[in-house]
Short mmCIF file of C-alpha atoms and ligand atoms in Angstrom, two decimals:
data_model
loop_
_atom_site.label_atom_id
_atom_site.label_comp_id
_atom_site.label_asym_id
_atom_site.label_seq_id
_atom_site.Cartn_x
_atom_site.Cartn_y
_atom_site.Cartn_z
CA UNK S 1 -31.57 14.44 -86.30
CA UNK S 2 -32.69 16.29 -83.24
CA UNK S 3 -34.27 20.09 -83.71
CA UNK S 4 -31.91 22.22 -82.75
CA UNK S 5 -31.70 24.25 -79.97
CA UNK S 6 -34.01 27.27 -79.90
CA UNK S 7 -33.28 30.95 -78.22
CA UNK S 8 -33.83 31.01 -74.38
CA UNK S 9 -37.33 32.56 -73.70
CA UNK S 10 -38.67 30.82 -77.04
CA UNK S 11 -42.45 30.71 -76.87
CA UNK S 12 -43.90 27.99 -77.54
CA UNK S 13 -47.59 27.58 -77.95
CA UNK S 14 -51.45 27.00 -79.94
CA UNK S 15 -53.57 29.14 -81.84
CA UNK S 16 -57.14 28.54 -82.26
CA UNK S 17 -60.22 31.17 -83.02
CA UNK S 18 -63.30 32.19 -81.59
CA UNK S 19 -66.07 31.23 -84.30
CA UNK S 20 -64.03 27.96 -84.74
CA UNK S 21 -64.49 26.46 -81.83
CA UNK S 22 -67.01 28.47 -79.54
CA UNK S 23 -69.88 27.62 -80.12
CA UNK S 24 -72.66 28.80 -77.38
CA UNK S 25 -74.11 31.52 -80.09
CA UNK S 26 -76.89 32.09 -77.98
CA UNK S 27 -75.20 32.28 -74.85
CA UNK S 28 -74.67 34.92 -72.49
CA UNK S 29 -76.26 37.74 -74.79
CA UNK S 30 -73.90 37.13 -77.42
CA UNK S 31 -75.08 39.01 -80.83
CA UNK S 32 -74.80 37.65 -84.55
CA UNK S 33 -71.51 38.08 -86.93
CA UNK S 34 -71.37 37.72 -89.76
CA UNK S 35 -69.94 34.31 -89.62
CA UNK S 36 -73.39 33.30 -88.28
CA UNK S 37 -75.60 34.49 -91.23
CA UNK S 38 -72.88 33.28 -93.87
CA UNK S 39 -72.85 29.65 -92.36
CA UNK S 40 -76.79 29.47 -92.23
CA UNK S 41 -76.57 30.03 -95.95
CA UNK S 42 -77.23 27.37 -98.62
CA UNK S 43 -74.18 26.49 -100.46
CA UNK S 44 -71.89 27.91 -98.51
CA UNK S 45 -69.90 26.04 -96.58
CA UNK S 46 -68.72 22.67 -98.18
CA UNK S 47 -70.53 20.10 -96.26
CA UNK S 48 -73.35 22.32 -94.47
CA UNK S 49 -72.21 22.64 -91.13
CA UNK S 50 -71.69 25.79 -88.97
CA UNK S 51 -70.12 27.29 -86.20
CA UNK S 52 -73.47 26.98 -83.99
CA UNK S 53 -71.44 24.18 -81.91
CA UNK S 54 -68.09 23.73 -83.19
CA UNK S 55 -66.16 21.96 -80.55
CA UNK S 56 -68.30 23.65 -77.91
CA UNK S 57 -65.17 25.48 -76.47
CA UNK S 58 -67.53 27.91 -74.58
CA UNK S 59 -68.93 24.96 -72.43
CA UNK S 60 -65.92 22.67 -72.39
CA UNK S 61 -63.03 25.78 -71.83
CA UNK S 62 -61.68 23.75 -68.51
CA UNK S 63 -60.89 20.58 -70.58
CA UNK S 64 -59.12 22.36 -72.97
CA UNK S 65 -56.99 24.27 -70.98
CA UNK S 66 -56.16 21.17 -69.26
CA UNK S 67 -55.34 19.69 -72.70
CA UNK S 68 -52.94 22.75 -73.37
CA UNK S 69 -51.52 22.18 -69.86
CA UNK S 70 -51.41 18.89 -71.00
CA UNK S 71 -48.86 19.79 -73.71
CA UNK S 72 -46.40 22.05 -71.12
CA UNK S 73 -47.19 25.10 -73.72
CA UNK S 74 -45.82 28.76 -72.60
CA UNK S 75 -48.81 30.43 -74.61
CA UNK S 76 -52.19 30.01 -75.86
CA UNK S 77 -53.66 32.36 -79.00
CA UNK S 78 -57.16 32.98 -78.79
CA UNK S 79 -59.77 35.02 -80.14
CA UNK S 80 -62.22 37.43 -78.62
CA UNK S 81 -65.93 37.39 -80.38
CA UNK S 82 -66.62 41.22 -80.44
CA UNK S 83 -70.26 40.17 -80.19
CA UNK S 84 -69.86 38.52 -77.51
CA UNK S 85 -68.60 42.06 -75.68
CA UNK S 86 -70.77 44.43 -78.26
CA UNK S 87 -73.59 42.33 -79.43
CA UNK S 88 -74.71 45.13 -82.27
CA UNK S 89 -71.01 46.46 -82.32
CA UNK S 90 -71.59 49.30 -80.53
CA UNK S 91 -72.36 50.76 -77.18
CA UNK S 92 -71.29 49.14 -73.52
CA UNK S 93 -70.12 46.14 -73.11
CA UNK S 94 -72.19 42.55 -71.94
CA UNK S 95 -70.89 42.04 -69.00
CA UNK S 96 -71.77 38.42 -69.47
CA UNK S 97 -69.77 38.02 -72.50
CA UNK S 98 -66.23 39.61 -71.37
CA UNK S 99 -66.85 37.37 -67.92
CA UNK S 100 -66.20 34.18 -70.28
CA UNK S 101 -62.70 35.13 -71.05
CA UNK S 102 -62.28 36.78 -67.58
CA UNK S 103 -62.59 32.84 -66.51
CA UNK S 104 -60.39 31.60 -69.49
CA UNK S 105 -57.64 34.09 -68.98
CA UNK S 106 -57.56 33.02 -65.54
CA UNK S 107 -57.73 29.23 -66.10
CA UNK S 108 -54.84 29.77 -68.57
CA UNK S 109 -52.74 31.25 -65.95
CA UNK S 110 -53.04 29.33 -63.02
CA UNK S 111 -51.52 26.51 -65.12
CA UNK S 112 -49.15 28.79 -66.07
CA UNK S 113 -49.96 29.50 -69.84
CA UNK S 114 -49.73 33.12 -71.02
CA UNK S 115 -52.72 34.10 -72.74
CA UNK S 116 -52.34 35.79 -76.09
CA UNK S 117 -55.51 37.81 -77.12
CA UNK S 118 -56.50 38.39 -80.60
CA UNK S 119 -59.56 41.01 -81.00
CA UNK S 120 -60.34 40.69 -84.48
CA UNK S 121 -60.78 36.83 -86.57
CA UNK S 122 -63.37 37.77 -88.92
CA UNK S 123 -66.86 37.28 -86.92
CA UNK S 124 -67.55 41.10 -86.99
CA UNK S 125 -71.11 41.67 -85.82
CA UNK S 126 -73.51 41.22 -88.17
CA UNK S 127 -75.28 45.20 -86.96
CA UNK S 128 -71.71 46.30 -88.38
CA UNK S 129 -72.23 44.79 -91.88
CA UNK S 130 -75.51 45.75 -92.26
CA UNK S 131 -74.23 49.45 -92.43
CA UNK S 132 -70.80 48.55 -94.70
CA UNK S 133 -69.18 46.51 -92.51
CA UNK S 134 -65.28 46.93 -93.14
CA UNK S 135 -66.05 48.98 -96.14
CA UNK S 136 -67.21 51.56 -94.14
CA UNK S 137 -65.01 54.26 -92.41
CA UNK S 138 -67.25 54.16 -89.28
CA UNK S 139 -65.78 50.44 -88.58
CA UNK S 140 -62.53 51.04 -87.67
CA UNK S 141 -63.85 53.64 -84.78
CA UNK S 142 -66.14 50.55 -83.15
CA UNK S 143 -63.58 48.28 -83.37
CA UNK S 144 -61.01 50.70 -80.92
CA UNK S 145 -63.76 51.18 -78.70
CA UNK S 146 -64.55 47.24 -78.62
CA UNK S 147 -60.82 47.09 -78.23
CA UNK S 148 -61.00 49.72 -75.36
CA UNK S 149 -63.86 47.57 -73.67
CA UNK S 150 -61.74 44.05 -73.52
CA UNK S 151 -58.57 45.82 -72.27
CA UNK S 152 -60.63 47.45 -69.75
CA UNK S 153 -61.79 44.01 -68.54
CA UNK S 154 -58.72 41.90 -69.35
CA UNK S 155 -55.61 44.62 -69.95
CA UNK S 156 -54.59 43.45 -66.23
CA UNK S 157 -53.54 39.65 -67.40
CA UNK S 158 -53.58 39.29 -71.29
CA UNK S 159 -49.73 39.34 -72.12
CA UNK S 160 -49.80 40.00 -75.51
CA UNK S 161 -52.97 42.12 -77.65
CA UNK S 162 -53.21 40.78 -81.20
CA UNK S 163 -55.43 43.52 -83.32
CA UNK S 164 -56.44 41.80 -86.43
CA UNK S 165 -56.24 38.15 -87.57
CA UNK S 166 -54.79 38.25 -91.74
CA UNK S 167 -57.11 41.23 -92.48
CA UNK S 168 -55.42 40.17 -96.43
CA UNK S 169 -57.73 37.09 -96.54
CA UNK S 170 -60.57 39.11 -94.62
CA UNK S 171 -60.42 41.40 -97.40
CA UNK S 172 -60.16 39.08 -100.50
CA UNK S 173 -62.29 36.27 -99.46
CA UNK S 174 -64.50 38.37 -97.86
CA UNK S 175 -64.94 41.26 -99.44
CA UNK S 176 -63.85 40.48 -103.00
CA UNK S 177 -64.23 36.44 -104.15
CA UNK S 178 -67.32 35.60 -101.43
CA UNK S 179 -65.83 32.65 -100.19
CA UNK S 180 -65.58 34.26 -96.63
CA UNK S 181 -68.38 36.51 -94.55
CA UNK S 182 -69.42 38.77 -95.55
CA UNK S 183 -69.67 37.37 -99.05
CA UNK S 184 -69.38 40.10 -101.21
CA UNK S 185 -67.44 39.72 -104.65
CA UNK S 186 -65.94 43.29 -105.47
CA UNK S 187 -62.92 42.11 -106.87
CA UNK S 188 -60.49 45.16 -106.22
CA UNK S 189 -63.51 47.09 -105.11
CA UNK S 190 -62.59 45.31 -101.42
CA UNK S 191 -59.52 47.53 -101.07
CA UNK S 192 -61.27 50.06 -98.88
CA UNK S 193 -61.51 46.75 -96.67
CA UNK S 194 -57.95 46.94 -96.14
CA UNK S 195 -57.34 50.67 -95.69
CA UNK S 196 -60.48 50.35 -92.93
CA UNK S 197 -59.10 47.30 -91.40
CA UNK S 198 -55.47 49.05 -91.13
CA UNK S 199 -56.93 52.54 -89.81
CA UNK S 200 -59.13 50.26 -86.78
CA UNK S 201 -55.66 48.53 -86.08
CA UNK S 202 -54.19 51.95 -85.97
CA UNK S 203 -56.88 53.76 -83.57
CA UNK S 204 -57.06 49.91 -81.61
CA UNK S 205 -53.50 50.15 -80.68
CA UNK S 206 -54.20 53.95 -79.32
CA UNK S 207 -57.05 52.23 -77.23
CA UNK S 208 -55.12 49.18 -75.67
CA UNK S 209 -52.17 50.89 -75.01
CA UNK S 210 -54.38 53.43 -73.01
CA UNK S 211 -55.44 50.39 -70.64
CA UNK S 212 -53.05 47.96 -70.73
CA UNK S 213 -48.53 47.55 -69.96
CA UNK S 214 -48.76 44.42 -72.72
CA UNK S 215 -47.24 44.26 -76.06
CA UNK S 216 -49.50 45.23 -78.74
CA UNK S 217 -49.42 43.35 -82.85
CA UNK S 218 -50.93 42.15 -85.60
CA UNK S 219 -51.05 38.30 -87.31
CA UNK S 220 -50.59 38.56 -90.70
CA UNK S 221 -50.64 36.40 -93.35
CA UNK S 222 -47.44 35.81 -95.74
CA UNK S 223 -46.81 33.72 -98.63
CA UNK S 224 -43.71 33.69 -100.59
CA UNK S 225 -44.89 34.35 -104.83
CA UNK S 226 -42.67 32.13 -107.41
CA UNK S 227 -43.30 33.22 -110.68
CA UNK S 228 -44.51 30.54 -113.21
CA UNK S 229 -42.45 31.44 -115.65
CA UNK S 230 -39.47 33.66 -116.92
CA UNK S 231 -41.10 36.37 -119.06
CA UNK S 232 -41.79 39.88 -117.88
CA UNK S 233 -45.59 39.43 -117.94
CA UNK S 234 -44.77 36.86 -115.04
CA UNK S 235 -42.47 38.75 -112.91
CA UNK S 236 -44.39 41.89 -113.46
CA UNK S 237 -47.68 39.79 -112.26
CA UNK S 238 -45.83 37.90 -109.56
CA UNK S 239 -44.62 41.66 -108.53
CA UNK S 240 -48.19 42.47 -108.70
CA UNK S 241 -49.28 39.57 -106.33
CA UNK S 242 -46.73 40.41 -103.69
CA UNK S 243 -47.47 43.89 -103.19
CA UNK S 244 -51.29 42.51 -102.83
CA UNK S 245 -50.56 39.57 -100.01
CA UNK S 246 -47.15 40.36 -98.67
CA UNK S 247 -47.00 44.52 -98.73
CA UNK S 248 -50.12 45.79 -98.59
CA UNK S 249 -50.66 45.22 -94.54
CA UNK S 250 -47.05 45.69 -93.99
CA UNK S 251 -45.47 48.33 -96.14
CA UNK S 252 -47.69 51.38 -94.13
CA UNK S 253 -47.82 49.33 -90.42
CA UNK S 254 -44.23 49.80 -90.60
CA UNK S 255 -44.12 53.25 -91.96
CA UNK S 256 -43.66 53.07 -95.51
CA UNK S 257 -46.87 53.69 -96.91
CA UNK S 258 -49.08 52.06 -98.98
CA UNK S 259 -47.28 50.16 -102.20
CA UNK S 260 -48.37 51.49 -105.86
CA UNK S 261 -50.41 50.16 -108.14
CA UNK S 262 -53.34 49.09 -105.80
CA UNK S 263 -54.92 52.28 -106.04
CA UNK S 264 -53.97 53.63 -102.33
CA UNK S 265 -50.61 55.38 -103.33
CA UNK S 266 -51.49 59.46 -103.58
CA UNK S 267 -48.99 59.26 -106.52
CA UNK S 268 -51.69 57.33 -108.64
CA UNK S 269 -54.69 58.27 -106.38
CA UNK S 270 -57.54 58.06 -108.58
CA UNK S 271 -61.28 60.62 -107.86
CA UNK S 272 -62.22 58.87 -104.13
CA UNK S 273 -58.86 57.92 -103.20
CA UNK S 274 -58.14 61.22 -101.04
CA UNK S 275 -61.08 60.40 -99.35
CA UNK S 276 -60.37 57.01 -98.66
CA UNK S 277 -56.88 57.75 -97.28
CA UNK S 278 -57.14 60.49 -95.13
CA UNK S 279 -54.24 63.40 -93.84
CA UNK S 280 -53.37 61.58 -90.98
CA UNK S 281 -54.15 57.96 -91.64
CA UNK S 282 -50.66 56.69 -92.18
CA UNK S 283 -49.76 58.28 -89.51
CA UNK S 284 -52.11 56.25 -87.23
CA UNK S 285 -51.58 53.11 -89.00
CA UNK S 286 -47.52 53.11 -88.77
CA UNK S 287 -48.25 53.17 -84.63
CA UNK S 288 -45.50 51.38 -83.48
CA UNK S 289 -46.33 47.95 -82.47
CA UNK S 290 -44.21 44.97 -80.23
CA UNK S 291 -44.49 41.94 -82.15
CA UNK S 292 -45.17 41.34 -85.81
CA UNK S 293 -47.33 38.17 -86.15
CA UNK S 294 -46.57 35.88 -88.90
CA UNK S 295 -49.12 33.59 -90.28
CA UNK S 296 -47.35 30.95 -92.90
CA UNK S 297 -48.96 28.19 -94.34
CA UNK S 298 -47.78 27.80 -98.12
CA UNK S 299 -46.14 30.02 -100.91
CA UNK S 300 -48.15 31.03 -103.95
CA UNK S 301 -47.73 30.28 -107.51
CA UNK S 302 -48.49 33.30 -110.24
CA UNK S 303 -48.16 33.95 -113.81
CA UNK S 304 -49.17 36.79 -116.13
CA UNK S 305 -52.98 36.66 -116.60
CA UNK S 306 -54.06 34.50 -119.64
CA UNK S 307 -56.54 37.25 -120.30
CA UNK S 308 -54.46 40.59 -120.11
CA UNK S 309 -57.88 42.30 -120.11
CA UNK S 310 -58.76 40.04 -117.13
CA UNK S 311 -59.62 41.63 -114.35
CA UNK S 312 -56.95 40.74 -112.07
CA UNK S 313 -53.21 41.61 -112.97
CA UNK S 314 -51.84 37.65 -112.37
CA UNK S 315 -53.20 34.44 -112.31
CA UNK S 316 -52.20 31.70 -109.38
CA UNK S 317 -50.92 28.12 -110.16
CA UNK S 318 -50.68 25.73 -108.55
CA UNK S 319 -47.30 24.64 -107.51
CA UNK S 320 -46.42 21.04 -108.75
CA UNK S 321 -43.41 18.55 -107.01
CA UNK S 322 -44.10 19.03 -103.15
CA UNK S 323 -46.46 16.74 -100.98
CA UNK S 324 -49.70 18.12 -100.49
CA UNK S 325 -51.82 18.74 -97.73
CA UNK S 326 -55.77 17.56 -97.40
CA UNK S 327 -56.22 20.92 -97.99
CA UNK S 328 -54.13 20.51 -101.53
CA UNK S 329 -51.75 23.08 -100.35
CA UNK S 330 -48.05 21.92 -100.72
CA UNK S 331 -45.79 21.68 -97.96
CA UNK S 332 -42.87 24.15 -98.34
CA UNK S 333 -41.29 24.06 -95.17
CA UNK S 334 -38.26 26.26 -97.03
CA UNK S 335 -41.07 29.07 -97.51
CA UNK S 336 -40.99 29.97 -94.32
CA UNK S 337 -37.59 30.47 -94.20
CA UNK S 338 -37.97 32.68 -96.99
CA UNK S 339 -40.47 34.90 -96.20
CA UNK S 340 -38.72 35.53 -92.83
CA UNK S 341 -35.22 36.50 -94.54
CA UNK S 342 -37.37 38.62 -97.01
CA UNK S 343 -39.10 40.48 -94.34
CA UNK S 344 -35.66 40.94 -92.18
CA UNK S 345 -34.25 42.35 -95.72
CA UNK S 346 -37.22 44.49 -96.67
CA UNK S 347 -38.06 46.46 -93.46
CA UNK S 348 -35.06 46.34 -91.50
CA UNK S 349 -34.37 47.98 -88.47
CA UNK S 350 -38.03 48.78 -88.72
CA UNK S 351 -39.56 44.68 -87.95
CA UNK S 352 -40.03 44.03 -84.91
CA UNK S 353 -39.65 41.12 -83.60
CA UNK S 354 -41.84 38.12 -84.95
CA UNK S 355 -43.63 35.70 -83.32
CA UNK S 356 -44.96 33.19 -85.60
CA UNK S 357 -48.64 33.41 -84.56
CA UNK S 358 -49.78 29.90 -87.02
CA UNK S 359 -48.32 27.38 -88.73
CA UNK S 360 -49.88 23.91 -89.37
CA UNK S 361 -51.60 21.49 -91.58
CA UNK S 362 -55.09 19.79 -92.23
CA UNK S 363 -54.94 15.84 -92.93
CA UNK S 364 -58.00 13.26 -92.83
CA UNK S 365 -57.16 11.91 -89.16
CA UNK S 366 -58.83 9.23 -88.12
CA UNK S 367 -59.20 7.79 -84.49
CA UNK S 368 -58.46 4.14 -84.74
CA UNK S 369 -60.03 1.59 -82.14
CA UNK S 370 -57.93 1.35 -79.75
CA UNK S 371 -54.57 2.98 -80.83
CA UNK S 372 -55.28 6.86 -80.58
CA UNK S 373 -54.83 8.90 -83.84
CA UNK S 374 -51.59 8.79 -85.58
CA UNK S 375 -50.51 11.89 -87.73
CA UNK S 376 -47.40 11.34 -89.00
CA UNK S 377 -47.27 13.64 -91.82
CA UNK S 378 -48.29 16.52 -89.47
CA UNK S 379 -45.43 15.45 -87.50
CA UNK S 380 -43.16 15.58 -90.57
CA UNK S 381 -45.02 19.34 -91.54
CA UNK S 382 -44.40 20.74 -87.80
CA UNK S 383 -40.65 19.17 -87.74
CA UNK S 384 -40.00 20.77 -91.13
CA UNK S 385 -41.28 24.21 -90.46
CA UNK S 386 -39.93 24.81 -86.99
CA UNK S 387 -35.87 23.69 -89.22
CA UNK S 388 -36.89 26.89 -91.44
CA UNK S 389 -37.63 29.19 -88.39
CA UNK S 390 -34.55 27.93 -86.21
CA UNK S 391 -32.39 28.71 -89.90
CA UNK S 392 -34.28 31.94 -90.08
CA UNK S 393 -33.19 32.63 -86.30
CA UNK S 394 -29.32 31.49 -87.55
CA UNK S 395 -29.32 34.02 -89.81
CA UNK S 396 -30.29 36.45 -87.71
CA UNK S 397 -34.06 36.97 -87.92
CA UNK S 398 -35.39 38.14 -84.42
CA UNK S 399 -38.13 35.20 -83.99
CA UNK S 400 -39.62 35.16 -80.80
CA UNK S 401 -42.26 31.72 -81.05
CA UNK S 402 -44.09 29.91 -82.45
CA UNK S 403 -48.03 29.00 -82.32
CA UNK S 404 -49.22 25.42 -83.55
CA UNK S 405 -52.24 25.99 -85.87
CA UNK S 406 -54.81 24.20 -83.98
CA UNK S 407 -55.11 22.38 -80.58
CA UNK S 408 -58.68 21.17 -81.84
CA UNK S 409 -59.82 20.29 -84.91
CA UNK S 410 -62.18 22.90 -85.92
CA UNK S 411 -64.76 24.49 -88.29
CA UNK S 412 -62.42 25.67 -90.95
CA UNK S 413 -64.44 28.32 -92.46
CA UNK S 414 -66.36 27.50 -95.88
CA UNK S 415 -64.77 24.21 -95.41
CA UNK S 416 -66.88 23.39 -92.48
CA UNK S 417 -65.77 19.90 -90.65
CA UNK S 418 -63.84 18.67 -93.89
CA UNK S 419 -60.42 19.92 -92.76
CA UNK S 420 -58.87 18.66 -89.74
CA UNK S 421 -55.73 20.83 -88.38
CA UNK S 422 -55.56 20.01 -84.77
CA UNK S 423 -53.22 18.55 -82.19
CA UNK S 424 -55.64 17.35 -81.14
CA UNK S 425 -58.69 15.13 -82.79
CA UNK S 426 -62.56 16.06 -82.17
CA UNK S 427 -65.39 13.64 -82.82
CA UNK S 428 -67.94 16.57 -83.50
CA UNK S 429 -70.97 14.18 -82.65
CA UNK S 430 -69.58 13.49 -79.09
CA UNK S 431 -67.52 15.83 -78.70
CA UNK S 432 -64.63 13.21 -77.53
CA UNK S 433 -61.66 15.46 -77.57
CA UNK S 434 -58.61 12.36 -78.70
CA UNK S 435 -54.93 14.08 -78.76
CA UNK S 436 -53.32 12.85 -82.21
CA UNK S 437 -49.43 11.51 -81.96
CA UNK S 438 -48.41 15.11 -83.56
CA UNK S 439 -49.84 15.99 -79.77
CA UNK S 440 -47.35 13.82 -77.92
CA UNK S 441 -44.83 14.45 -80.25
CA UNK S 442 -45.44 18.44 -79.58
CA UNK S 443 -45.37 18.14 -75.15
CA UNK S 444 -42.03 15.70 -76.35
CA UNK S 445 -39.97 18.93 -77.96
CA UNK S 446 -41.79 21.17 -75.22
CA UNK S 447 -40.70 19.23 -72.58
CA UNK S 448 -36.94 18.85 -73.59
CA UNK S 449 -36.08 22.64 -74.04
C1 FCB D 1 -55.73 30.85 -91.44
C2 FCB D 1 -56.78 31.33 -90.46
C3 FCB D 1 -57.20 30.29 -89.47
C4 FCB D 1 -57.33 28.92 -90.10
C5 FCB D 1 -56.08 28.58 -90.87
C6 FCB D 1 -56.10 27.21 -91.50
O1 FCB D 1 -55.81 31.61 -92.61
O2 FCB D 1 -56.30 32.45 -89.75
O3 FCB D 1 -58.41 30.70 -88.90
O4 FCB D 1 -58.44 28.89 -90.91
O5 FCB D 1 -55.86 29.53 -91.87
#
């Protein structure tokens, strides 16, 4: 059957990300982030690549926005490399560096395509780490004033500011399993990453609302926890897990502080807590913002800790019975669904309204000879999820669009080439840009509402 119909105004559009398909690191006076040093490392990414070229967006900007005219999309998600406008993450801006989205911004809107900025997808510069990156207070002042330079330059035509990209996996990955730039493994010794991250949203929203009219955000990441198994060690782990990925960036954005147990709460504020969370903070961080941005890819299984001494309160399984992704994450279009309802239910009058900034799937697409590159399970993924957001919007869940994660395939972090999620297929040798079916399929549903 058809999709049904969605609200008037719906947006629909792509998301992509500025280390992911850039490239040009050299160019135009850009500065290192730490994406840069962490790719050039042995061993970390899966099959040795980096983001050096990517899909050499920074070059090749026209023919993508022609591709994304291509599709008939409303909006485009992008991000801005802060050192590309800061190169050391401080001081004035490279004029050089804020003139390459000047032209994007404008190539997206003379077909028509609203550009959607977001300041903040993990390639902090590397001058930043080297003095505590996120971990330090200092951060979150830079990153308003970085957010006061691109609104200076771009406040004009930019209809919608996106502060952070899922500062949750910035902060675990990151910060506390290495997987992710910076690298560091601190376990629960990353949370000052999130209170940093939260307070620079805070102080970023003062900044951009100073020099621009457009809504303001955040994209954050969400993932529905079912408990593997019944007992109360599960539910009370499962509980655990929740308040880690699905409260922890929400609970004090919309004004209800920080949840217990993670070490924030002044109820259980350990010695260094007070001065972590400072009088005022909250107050900064619960800013009000336009649009929540919801990031869904697949819920998370967790059960009580095998090791109750462990140093982590639950343990994730995998969830068994769904089709999996090449990424071996199962597709749980329902999910999404879910954690809408759940976030209508848990901050009420208090959400605004969501746009659902990514959503999408990596599979091992292939371009055959002469017959394009057929996706169909992407196809089935994208059909699937946008059923659970149009039942979410039923029942009453303000849902404003929806954002295809990718238009290119794309250097997916420590997973380098190995996981393609784009509309659109890219031949990293030639750069050959080939739009999948999922891509025709996409401009199809576009076209008809
Ligand atoms: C999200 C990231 C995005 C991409 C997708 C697959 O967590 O925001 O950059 O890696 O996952």
């Amino acid at each position: 059957t058809p999709l049904p119909a969605f609200p008037p105004g719906f947006t629909w559009g792509v998301a992509t990300s500025s280390y992911q398909i850039e490239g040009g690191v050299d160019a135009d006076g850009r500065g290192r982030s730490i994406w840069d040093t962490f790719a050039h490392q042995p061993g970390r990414i899966i099959d040795g690549t980096t983001g050096d070229v990517a899909c050499d967006h920074y070059h090749r900007y026209a023919e993508d926005v022609a591709l994304m005219a291509g599709l008939g999309i409303g909006a485009y998600r992008f991000s801005i490399a802060w050192p590309r406008i800061q190169p050391a993450g401080t001081g004035p801006a490279e004029p050089a560096g804020l003139d390459f989205y000047d032209r994007l911004v404008d190539a997206l809107l003379e077909r028509d395509v609203d550009p959607v900025a977001t300041l903040f997808h993990w390639d902090l510069p590397q001058a930043l780490e080297d003095v505590g990156g996120w971990l330090n207070r200092d951060t979150a002042h830079r990153f308003a004033d970085y957010a006061e330079l691109a609104a200076g330059r771009l406040g004009d035509r930019v209809k919608l500011w996106l502060t952070l990209n899922e500062p949750f996996i910035h902060m675990t990955l990151g910060y506390g399993t290495g997987e992710h730039a910076p690298g560091r493994t601190l376990l629960f010794g990353a949370v000052p990453a999130a209170h940093h991250q939260l307070l620079g949203h805070g102080l970023a929203v003062a900044a951009l609302r100073a020099r621009t009219g457009s809504p303001v955000g955040i994209a954050n990441n969400y993932s529905p926890v079912r408990p593997q198994g019944t007992g109360e060690a599960d539910l009370a782990a499962a509980a655990a897990y929740d308040a880690l990925h699905n409260r922890l960036f929400t609970d004090p954005l919309l004004g209800r502080g920080y949840p217990v147990g993670l070490g924030l709460d002044p109820a259980e504020a350990g010695a260094g807590a007070a001065d972590l969370v400072r009088d005022g903070d909250l107050a900064v961080i619960a800013a009000p913002i336009d649009v929540l941005g919801v990031n869904y890819y697949n819920p998370t299984g967790i059960a009580a800790p095998a090791e109750p001494d462990g140093p982590l309160p639950f343990e994730m399984v995998p969830l068994t019975g769904y089709p999996r992704t090449a990424f071996d994450w199962p597709v749980v279009p329902e999910g999404l669904h879910e954690l809408l309802t759940t976030l209508r239910d848990r901050y009420g009058a208090d959400l605004p309204p969501i746009q659902i900034t990514e959503n999408g799937c990596a599979y091992d697409d292939t371009v055959a000879a002469d017959d394009g590159c057929a996706d169909p399970e992407r196809i089935a993924y994208l059909d699937g999820h946008l059923r659970a957001v149009h039942r979410a919007v039923a029942d009453g869940v303000d849902v404003r669009g929806y954002f295809v994660w990718s238009l290119l395939d794309n250097f997916e972090w420590a997973e380098g080439q190995t996981k393609r999620f784009g509309l659109v297929h890219v031949d990293f040798d030639s750069q050959v840009r080939t739009p999948k079916s999922s891509y025709a399929w996409y401009r199809d549903l576009i076209s008809r509402r």
